[in-house]
Coordinates of N, CA and C and ligand atoms in Angstrom, one line a residue:
X264 N 0.7 -0.8 0.3 CA 0.0 0.0 0.1 C 0.9 1.5 0.2
X265 N 0.8 2.0 -0.9 CA 1.3 3.6 -0.9 C 0.9 4.5 0.1
X266 N 2.0 5.0 0.6 CA 2.2 6.3 1.7 C 0.8 6.9 1.6
X267 N 0.4 7.3 0.8 CA -0.5 8.4 0.2 C -2.0 7.6 0.6
X268 N -2.1 5.9 0.5 CA -3.1 5.5 0.5 C -3.6 5.5 2.5
X269 N -2.6 5.3 3.2 CA -2.2 5.2 4.9 C -2.8 6.6 5.3
X270 N -2.1 7.6 4.7 CA -2.4 9.1 4.9 C -4.1 9.1 4.6
X271 N -4.5 9.1 3.5 CA -5.9 9.2 3.1 C -7.1 8.5 4.3
X272 N -6.3 7.3 4.5 CA -7.4 6.2 5.4 C -7.3 6.9 6.6
X273 N -5.9 7.6 7.2 CA -5.9 8.3 8.7 C -6.9 9.5 8.8
X274 N -6.7 10.2 7.8 CA -7.4 11.5 7.3 C -9.1 11.1 7.5
X275 N -9.6 10.1 6.6 CA -10.5 9.5 6.6 C -11.2 9.1 8.2
X276 N -10.6 8.3 8.8 CA -10.8 8.1 10.2 C -11.3 9.3 11.0
X277 N -9.9 10.2 11.1 CA -9.8 11.5 12.0 C -11.6 12.4 11.4
X278 N -11.8 12.2 10.3 CA -12.9 13.1 10.0 C -14.4 12.4 10.8
X279 N -14.3 11.0 10.5 CA -15.5 10.3 10.7 C -15.6 10.5 12.8
X280 N -14.5 10.6 13.4 CA -14.4 10.4 14.7 C -15.1 11.9 14.9
X281 N -14.2 13.3 14.4 CA -14.7 14.0 14.7 C -16.4 14.8 14.3
X282 N -16.8 14.1 13.0 CA -18.2 14.0 13.2 C -19.3 13.6 14.2
X283 N -18.5 12.2 14.7 CA -19.1 11.8 15.9 C -19.1 12.5 16.9
X284 N -18.0 13.6 17.3 CA -18.1 14.0 18.0 C -18.9 15.2 18.3
X285 N -19.0 15.7 17.1 CA -19.7 16.9 16.9 C -21.3 16.6 16.9
X286 N -22.0 15.6 16.7 CA -23.0 14.9 16.8 C -23.2 14.5 18.3
X287 N -22.5 13.9 19.2 CA -22.5 13.6 20.1 C -22.7 14.7 21.1
X288 N -21.7 15.9 21.1 CA -21.6 16.7 21.9 C -22.3 17.8 21.5
X289 N -21.5 18.6 20.5 CA -21.9 19.9 20.1 C -23.3 20.2 19.9
X290 N -23.6 19.1 18.9 CA -24.8 19.4 18.2 C -26.1 19.1 19.3
X291 N -25.6 18.6 20.6 CA -27.3 18.2 21.2 C -27.6 19.6 22.1
X292 N -29.1 19.7 22.1 CA -29.8 20.4 22.8 C -28.8 21.0 24.1
X293 N -28.9 19.8 24.7 CA -28.1 20.1 26.2 C -26.9 20.6 26.3
X294 N -26.4 20.3 25.2 CA -25.1 21.0 25.2 C -25.0 22.4 24.8
X295 N -26.1 22.7 23.9 CA -26.2 24.1 23.5 C -26.9 25.0 24.5
X296 N -27.4 24.4 25.6 CA -27.8 25.0 27.0 C -26.7 25.2 27.7
X297 N -25.8 24.1 27.6 CA -24.7 24.4 28.8 C -23.9 25.4 28.1
X298 N -23.7 25.4 27.1 CA -22.9 26.4 26.3 C -23.3 27.6 26.4
X299 N -24.8 27.8 26.4 CA -25.1 29.4 26.4 C -25.0 29.7 28.2
X300 N -25.2 29.1 28.7 CA -25.2 29.2 30.5 C -23.9 30.1 30.6
X301 N -22.7 28.9 29.8 CA -21.4 29.1 30.6 C -21.2 30.6 29.9
X302 N -21.7 31.2 28.5 CA -21.4 32.3 28.0 C -22.0 33.2 29.1
X303 N -23.1 32.6 29.4 CA -23.6 34.1 30.1 C -23.4 34.5 31.5
X304 N -22.4 33.1 32.0 CA -21.7 33.2 33.5 C -20.5 33.9 32.9
X305 N -20.1 33.6 31.8 CA -18.6 34.2 31.6 C -18.8 36.0 31.6
X306 N -20.1 36.4 30.7 CA -20.8 37.5 30.6 C -20.6 38.3 32.0
X307 N -21.6 37.7 32.9 CA -21.5 38.4 34.0 C -20.1 38.6 34.7
X308 N -19.3 37.8 34.6 CA -17.9 38.0 35.7 C -16.9 37.9 34.5
X309 N -17.3 39.7 34.0 CA -16.1 39.8 32.9 C -14.9 40.1 34.1
X310 N -13.6 40.2 33.9 CA -12.3 40.5 34.1 C -12.3 42.0 34.4
X311 N -12.2 42.5 35.8 CA -12.4 44.0 35.9 C -10.9 44.7 35.9
X312 N -9.8 44.0 35.5 CA -8.4 44.3 35.3 C -8.3 43.5 34.1
X313 N -7.3 44.3 33.2 CA -7.0 44.1 32.4 C -5.5 44.1 32.2
X314 N -4.8 43.5 31.6 CA -3.2 43.7 31.3 C -2.9 44.7 30.0
X315 N -2.4 46.1 30.7 CA -2.4 47.2 29.8 C -0.7 47.2 28.8
X316 N -0.8 46.4 27.9 CA 0.1 46.1 27.1 C 0.9 47.3 27.2
X317 N 0.8 48.7 26.9 CA 1.4 49.8 26.7 C 2.6 49.9 27.9
X318 N 2.3 49.4 29.3 CA 3.1 49.2 30.3 C 4.0 48.1 30.5
X319 N 4.0 47.5 29.2 CA 4.7 46.0 28.8 C 6.4 46.5 28.4
X320 N 6.9 45.6 28.8 CA 8.5 46.2 28.1 C 8.1 45.9 26.6
X321 N 8.7 46.3 25.5 CA 9.1 46.3 24.4 C 9.7 44.7 23.9
X322 N 8.9 44.3 23.2 CA 8.8 43.1 22.6 C 8.3 41.8 23.6
X323 N 7.6 42.9 24.4 CA 6.4 41.5 25.2 C 5.2 41.0 24.3
X324 N 4.7 39.9 24.4 CA 3.6 39.6 23.9 C 2.2 40.8 23.8
X325 N 1.5 40.7 23.3 CA 0.1 41.4 23.0 C -0.9 41.0 24.1
X326 N -1.8 41.2 24.9 CA -2.8 40.4 25.7 C -4.0 41.0 24.6
X327 N -4.9 39.9 24.1 CA -6.1 40.3 23.6 C -7.6 39.7 24.4
X328 N -8.7 40.8 24.3 CA -9.7 39.9 25.1 C -10.9 39.9 24.0
X329 N -11.8 39.3 24.6 CA -12.8 38.5 23.5 C -14.0 39.8 23.3
X330 N -14.0 40.1 22.5 CA -15.1 41.0 22.2 C -16.6 40.8 22.5
X331 N -17.0 39.6 22.6 CA -18.2 39.0 23.2 C -18.5 38.5 24.6
X332 N -17.0 38.2 25.2 CA -17.5 38.0 26.6 C -16.6 38.8 27.6
X333 N -15.8 39.6 27.2 CA -14.7 40.2 27.6 C -13.4 39.2 28.4
X334 N -13.3 37.9 28.3 CA -12.3 37.6 28.9 C -11.0 37.4 28.0
X335 N -10.1 36.8 28.7 CA -8.7 36.8 28.0 C -8.8 35.8 26.4
X336 N -8.8 36.7 25.3 CA -9.0 35.6 24.3 C -7.3 35.0 23.6
X337 N -6.6 35.6 24.1 CA -5.3 34.8 24.5 C -4.0 36.1 23.9
X338 N -2.8 35.7 23.7 CA -1.8 36.5 23.2 C -1.2 36.4 22.1
X339 N -0.6 37.4 21.6 CA 0.1 37.2 20.2 C 1.5 38.2 20.5
X340 N 2.6 37.7 19.7 CA 3.7 38.3 19.7 C 3.6 39.7 19.2
X341 N 4.8 40.5 19.6 CA 4.1 42.4 19.1 C 4.0 42.6 17.6
X342 N 4.6 41.4 16.9 CA 4.5 41.8 15.5 C 3.3 41.1 14.9
X343 N 2.4 41.4 15.8 CA 1.2 40.7 14.9 C 0.5 41.0 14.0
X344 N -0.3 40.6 13.2 CA -1.1 41.0 11.9 C -2.4 41.5 12.3
X345 N -3.1 40.5 12.7 CA -4.7 40.0 12.9 C -4.4 39.7 14.1
X346 N -5.2 40.9 14.9 CA -5.6 40.8 16.2 C -6.7 39.6 16.6
X347 N -6.2 39.1 17.9 CA -7.2 38.3 18.0 C -8.9 38.9 19.0
X348 N -9.7 38.7 18.2 CA -11.2 39.5 18.7 C -12.0 38.5 19.8
X349 N -11.8 37.4 19.8 CA -12.8 36.5 20.2 C -12.0 35.4 20.8
X350 N -12.3 34.9 21.9 CA -12.2 33.6 22.6 C -12.2 32.2 22.0
X351 N -11.7 31.5 22.4 CA -11.6 30.2 21.8 C -13.5 29.2 21.8
X352 N -14.1 29.5 23.0 CA -15.4 29.2 23.6 C -16.1 30.4 22.8
X353 N -16.2 31.5 22.9 CA -17.0 32.0 21.8 C -16.7 32.0 20.4
X354 N -15.6 31.5 20.1 CA -15.6 31.1 18.7 C -16.5 29.9 18.5
X355 N -16.2 29.0 19.2 CA -16.9 27.8 18.5 C -18.7 28.2 18.6
X356 N -18.8 29.1 19.7 CA -20.5 29.2 19.3 C -20.8 30.0 18.1
X357 N -19.9 30.8 18.0 CA -20.3 31.6 16.9 C -20.4 30.6 15.5
X358 N -19.2 29.8 15.4 CA -18.9 28.7 14.3 C -20.4 28.2 14.2
X359 N -21.2 27.7 15.2 CA -22.3 27.0 15.2 C -23.4 27.4 15.3
X360 N -23.3 29.3 15.4 CA -24.5 30.1 14.8 C -25.1 29.8 16.6
X361 N -24.9 29.7 17.1 CA -25.1 30.1 18.5 C -25.0 31.7 19.1
X362 N -24.2 32.2 18.9 CA -23.7 33.4 19.4 C -24.7 34.3 19.8
X363 N -25.0 34.9 20.3 CA -26.1 35.9 20.8 C -25.5 37.5 21.1
Ligands
LIG221 ZN1 -15.5 34.8 24.4

């Protein structure tokens, strides 16, 4: 069997596993309710203090906060091009069309 066939087979298996995960977890109503509840909680408890990048040393990583829930979205090197606007949890909700 050629190496490419093995790679294709592995990708196919991973795709199937991902589809099953989506159906069993993400796309159930219970999961949706839980995720929206977690989002509401994140919004209700936004961090009051943010890291002020202007006070950090030159070359420090830049800190970004989620436009949806206000929590840390992540950091990027000072030379970033596209800023992080949304945290991973909100990004997942957005992709599923659940972000309100
Ligand atoms: Zn968020």
